[in-house]
Short mmCIF file of C-alpha atoms and ligand atoms in Angstrom, two decimals:
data_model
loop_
_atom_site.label_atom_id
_atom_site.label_comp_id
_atom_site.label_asym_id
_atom_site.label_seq_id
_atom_site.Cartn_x
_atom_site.Cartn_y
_atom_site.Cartn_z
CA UNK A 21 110.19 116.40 95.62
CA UNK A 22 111.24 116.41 99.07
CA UNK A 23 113.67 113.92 100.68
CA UNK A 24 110.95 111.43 101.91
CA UNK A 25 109.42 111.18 98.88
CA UNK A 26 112.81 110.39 96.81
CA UNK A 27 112.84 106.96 95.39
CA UNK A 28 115.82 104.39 96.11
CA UNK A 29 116.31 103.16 92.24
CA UNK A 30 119.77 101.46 93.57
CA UNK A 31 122.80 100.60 91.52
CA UNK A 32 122.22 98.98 88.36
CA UNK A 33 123.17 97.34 85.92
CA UNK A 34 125.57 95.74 88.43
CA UNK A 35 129.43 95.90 87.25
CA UNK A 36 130.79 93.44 89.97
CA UNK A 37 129.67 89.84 91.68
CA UNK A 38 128.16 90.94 95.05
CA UNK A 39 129.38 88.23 97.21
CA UNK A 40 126.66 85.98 98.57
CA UNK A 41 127.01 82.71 100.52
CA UNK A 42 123.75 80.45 99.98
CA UNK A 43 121.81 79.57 103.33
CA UNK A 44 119.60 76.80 102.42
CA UNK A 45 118.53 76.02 98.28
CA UNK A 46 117.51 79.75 97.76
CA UNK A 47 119.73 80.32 94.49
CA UNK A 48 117.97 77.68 92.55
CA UNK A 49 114.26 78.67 93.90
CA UNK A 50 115.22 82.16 92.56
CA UNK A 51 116.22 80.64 88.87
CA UNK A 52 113.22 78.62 88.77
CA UNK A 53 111.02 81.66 90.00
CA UNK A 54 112.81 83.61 87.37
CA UNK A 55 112.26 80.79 84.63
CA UNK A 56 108.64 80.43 85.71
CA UNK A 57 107.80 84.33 85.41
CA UNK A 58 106.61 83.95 89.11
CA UNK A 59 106.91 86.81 91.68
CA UNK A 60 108.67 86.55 94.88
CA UNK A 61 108.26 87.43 98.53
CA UNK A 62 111.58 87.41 100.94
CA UNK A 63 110.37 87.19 104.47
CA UNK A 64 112.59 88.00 107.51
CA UNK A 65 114.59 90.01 109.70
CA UNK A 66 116.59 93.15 109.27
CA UNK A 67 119.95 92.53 108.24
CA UNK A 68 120.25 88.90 107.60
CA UNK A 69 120.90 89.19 103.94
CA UNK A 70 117.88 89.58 101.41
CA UNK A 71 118.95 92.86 99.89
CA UNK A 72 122.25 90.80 99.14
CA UNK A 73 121.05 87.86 98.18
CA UNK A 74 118.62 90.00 95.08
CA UNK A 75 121.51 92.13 94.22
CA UNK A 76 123.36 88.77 93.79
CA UNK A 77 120.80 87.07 91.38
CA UNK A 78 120.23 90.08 90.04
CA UNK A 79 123.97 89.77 88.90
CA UNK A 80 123.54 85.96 87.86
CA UNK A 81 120.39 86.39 85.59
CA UNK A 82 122.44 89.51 84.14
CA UNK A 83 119.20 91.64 84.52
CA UNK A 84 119.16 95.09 86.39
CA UNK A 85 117.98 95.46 89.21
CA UNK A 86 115.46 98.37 90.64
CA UNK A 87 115.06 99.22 93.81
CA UNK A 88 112.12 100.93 95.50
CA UNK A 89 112.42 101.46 99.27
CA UNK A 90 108.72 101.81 100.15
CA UNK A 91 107.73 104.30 103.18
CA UNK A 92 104.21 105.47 104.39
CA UNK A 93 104.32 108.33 102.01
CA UNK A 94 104.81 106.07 98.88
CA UNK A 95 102.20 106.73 96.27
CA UNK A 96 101.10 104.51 93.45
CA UNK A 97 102.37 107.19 91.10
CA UNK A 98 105.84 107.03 92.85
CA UNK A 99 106.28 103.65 91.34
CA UNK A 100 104.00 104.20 88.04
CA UNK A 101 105.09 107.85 86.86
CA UNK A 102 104.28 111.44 86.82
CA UNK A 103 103.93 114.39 84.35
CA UNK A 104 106.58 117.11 84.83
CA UNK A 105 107.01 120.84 84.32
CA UNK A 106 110.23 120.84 81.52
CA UNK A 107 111.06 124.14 80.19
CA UNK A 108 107.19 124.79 79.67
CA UNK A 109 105.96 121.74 78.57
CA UNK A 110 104.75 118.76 80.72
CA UNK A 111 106.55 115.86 79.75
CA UNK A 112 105.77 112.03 81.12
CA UNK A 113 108.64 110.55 83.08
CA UNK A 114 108.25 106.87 83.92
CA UNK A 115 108.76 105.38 87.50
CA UNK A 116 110.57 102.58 88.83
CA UNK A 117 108.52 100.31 88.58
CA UNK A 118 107.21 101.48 84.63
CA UNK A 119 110.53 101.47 83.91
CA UNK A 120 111.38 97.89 85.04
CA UNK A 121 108.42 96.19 83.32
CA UNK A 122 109.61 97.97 79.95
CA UNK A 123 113.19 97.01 80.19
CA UNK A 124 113.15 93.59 81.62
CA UNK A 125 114.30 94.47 85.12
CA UNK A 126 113.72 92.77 88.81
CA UNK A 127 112.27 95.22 90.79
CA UNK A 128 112.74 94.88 94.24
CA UNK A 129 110.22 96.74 96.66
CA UNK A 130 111.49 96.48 100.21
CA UNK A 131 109.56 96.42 102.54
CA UNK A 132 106.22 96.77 101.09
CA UNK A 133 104.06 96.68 104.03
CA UNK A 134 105.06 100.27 104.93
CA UNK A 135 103.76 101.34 101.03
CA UNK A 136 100.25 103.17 100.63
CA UNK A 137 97.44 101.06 99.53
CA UNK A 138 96.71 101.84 96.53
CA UNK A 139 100.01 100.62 95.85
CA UNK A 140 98.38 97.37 95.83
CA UNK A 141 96.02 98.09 92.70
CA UNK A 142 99.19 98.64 90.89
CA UNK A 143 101.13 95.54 92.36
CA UNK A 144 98.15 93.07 91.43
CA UNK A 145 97.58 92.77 87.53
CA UNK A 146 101.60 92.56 87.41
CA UNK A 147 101.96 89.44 89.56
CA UNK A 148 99.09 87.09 88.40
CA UNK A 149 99.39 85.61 84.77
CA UNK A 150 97.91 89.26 83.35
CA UNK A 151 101.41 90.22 83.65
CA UNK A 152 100.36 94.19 82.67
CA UNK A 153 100.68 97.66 83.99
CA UNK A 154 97.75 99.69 83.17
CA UNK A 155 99.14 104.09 83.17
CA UNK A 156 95.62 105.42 84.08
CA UNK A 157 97.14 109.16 83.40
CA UNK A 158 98.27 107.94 79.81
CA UNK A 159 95.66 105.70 79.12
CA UNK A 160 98.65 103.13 78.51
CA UNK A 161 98.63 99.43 79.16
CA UNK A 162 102.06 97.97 79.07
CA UNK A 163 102.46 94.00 78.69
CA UNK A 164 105.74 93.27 81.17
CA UNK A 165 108.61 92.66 79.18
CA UNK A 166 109.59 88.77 79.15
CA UNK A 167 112.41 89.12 81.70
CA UNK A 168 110.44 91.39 83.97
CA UNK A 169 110.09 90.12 87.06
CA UNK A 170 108.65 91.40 90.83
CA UNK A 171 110.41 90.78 93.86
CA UNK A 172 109.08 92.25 97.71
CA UNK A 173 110.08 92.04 100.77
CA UNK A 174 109.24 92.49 104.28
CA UNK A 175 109.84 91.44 108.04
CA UNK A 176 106.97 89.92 109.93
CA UNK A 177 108.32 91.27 113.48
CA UNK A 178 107.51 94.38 112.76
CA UNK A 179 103.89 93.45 111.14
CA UNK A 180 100.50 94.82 113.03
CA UNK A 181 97.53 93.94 111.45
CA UNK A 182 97.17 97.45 110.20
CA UNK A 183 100.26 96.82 108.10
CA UNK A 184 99.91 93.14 106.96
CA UNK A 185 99.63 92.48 103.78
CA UNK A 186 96.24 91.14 102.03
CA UNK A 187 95.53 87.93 101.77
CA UNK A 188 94.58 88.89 97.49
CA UNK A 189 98.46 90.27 97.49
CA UNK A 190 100.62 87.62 99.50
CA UNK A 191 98.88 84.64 97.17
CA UNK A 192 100.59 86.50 94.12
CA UNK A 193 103.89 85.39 95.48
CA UNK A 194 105.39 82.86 96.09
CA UNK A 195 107.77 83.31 99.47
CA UNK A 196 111.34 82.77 100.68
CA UNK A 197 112.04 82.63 104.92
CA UNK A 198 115.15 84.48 105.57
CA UNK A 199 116.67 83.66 108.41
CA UNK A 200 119.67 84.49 110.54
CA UNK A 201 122.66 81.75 108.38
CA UNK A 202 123.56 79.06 110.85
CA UNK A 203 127.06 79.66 112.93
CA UNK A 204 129.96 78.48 110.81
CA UNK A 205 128.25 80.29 107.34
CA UNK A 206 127.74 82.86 109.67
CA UNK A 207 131.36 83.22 110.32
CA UNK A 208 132.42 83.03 106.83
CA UNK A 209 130.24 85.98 106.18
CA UNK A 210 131.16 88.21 109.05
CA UNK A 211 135.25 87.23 108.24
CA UNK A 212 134.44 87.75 105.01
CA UNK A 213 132.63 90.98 105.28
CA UNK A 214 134.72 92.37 108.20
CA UNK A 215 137.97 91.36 106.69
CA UNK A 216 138.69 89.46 110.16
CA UNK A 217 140.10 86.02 110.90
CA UNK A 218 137.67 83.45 110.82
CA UNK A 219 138.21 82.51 114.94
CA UNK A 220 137.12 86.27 116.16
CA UNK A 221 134.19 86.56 113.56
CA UNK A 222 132.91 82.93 115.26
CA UNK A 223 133.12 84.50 118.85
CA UNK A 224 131.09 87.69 117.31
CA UNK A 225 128.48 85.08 116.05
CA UNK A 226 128.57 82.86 119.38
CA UNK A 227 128.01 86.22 121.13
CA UNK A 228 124.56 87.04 118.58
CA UNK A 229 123.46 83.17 118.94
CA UNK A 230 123.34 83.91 122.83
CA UNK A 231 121.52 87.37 122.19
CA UNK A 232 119.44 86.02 119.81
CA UNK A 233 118.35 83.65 122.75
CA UNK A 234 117.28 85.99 125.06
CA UNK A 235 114.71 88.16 122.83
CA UNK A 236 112.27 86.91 124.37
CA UNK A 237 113.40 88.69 126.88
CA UNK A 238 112.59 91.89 125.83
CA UNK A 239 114.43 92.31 122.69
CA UNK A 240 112.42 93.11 119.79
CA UNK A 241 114.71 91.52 117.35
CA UNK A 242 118.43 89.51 117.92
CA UNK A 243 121.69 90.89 116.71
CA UNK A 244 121.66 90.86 112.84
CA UNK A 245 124.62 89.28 110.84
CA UNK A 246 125.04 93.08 109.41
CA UNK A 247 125.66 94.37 112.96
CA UNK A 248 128.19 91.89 113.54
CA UNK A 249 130.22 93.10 110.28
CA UNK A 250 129.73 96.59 112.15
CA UNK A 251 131.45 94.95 115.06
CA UNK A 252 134.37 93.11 113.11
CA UNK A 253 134.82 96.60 111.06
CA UNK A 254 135.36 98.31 114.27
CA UNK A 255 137.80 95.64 115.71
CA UNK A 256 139.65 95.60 112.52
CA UNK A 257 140.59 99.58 113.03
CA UNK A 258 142.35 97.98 116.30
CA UNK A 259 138.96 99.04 118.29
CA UNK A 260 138.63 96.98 121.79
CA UNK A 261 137.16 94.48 121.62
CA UNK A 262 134.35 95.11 124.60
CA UNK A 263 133.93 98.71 123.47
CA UNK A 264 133.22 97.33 119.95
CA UNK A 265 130.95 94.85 120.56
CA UNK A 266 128.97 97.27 122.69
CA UNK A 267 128.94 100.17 120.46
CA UNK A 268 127.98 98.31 117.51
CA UNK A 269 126.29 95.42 118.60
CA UNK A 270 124.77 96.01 121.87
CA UNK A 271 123.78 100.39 121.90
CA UNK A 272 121.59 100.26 118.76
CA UNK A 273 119.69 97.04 119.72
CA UNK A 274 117.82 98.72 122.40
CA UNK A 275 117.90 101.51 125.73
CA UNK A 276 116.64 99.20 127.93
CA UNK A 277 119.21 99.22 131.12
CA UNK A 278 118.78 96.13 132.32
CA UNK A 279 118.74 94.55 129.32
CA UNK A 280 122.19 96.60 128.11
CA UNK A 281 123.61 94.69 131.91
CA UNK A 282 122.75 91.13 130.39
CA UNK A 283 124.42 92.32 127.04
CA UNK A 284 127.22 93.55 129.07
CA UNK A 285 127.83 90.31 130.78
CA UNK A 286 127.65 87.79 127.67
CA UNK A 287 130.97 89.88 126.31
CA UNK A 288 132.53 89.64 129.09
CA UNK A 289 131.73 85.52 129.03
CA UNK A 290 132.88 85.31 125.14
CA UNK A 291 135.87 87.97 124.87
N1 ATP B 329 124.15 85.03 102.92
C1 ATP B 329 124.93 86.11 102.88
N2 ATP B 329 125.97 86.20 102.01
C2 ATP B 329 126.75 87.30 101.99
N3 ATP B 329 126.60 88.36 102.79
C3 ATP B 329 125.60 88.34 103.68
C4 ATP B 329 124.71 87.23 103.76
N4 ATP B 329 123.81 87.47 104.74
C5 ATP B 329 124.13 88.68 105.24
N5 ATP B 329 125.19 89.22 104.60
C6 ATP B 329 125.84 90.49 104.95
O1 ATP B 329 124.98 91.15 105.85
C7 ATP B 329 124.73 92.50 105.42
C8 ATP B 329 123.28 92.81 105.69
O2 ATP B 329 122.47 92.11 104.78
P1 ATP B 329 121.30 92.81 103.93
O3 ATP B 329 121.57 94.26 103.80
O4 ATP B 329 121.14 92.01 102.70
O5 ATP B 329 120.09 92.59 104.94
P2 ATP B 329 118.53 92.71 104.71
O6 ATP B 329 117.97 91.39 105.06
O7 ATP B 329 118.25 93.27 103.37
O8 ATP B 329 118.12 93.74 105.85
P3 ATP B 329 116.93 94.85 105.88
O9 ATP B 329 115.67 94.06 106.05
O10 ATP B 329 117.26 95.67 107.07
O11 ATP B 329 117.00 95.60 104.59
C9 ATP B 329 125.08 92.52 103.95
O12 ATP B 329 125.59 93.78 103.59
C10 ATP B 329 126.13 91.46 103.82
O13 ATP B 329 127.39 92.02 104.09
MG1 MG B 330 117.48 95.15 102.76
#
């Protein structure tokens, strides 16, 4: 297998409460998803706290989680399964995904757009009432286990219509908008997360609101919360605080020079 091709199955089961902070009612949509065996969809930007937030319910609903980070080079059979060479005999190992629908687990796809199609042929019989994974290669059909349940996720930025997703596969779903938190829950999390006081991690998230402003501008996405932790992580080592805000807030958002200038100048009006 080469790198590419390795599959994210993340941490589970998970030993510790991730912290989360609640944005709007999303907790108790997730429970009643969860309850109602109905598959979810988290829409939104990088970094604003859906990985979190499933690891976190994940936690709450005591089921394991399973994570799948899906690339252009994901395969059906990635998720489903394979045969393998073991000490001359080929033996059936089960995927992610196979394995989450036998044990009970959430499986969490991120980022599913960037997945192969066929991906989708899979996907489909497991999130409408059928509830069942058919193995073609084994000839198996597997009925999901109870707790099973199908989470994806994706950020419409980057969509094209190449990549969007199907009309047949988003109406399995029901969907969740993620969204940057609003400022003072914004603060908590980036004191929180940055182990910084609560009046510099405001200033960080004054400083994204105003970014977050000018995308239009040219930006092809605002400052994420998770680059703000960058920032208060930096500041925390006793880091300047220009040179931190820059390095982790302002040099990976984009090259553009001009833009970097305007980024430049809203420190210096915050700090
Ligand atoms: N509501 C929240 N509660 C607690 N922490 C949060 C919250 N929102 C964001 N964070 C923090 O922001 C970081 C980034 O969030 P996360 O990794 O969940 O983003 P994401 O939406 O999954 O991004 P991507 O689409 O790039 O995968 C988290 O590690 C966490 O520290
Ligand atoms: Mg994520």
């Amino acid at each position: 297998m080469t790198n590419k091709n390795e599959l994210n199955t993340g941490s589970y089961p998970l030993k510790k409460e991730p912290y989360y902070m609640q944005v709007k009612n999303e907790i108790a949509i997730f429970k009643a998803a969860y309850d109602a065996k109905l598959p979810v969809m988290l829409k939104g930007p990088t970094g604003c706290g859906k990985t979190r937030y499933v690891e976190y319910m994940a936690y709450k609903l005591k089921r394991p989680l399973i994570t799948v980070a899906c690339h252009e080079d994901l395969f059906a059979s990635d998720l489903i399964g394979r045969y393998l060479l073991k000490n001359d005999e080929t033996v059936w190992v089960d995927g992610p995904l196979t394995n989450a629908v036998r044990i009970g687990g959430i499986c969490y796809l991120d980022e599913i757009v960037e997945a192969r199609k066929d991906t989708t042929v899979v996907i489909h019989p497991l999130t409408d009432d059928r509830r069942i994974l058919t193995i073609d290669k084994k000839g198996e059909i597997i009925h999901a286990h109870k707790d099973f349940m199908m989470v994806i996720s994706y950020n419409p930025g980057y969509q094209s219509i190449l990549k969007d997703l199907k009309q047949s596969t988003r109406q399995r779903f029901i969907a969740l908008e993620f969204d940057y938190p609003e400022a003072e829950k914004e603060a908590s999390i980036v004191s929180h997360e940055g182990k910084i006081d609560i009046k510099t991690a405001g200033k960080l998230v004054t400083l994204a609101g105003k970014i977050r402003n000018i995308r239009e501008h040219g930006l092809a996405e605002g400052a994420s919360t998770r680059l703000l932790i960058y920032a208060s992580r930096l500041l925390k080592r006793g880091m300047p605080v220009h040179e931190s805000c820059r390095t982790a807030i302002c040099l990976p958002l984009t090259d553009d020079e001009g833009l970097q200038e305007t980024l430049n100048d809203l420190i210096e009006d915050i700090f």
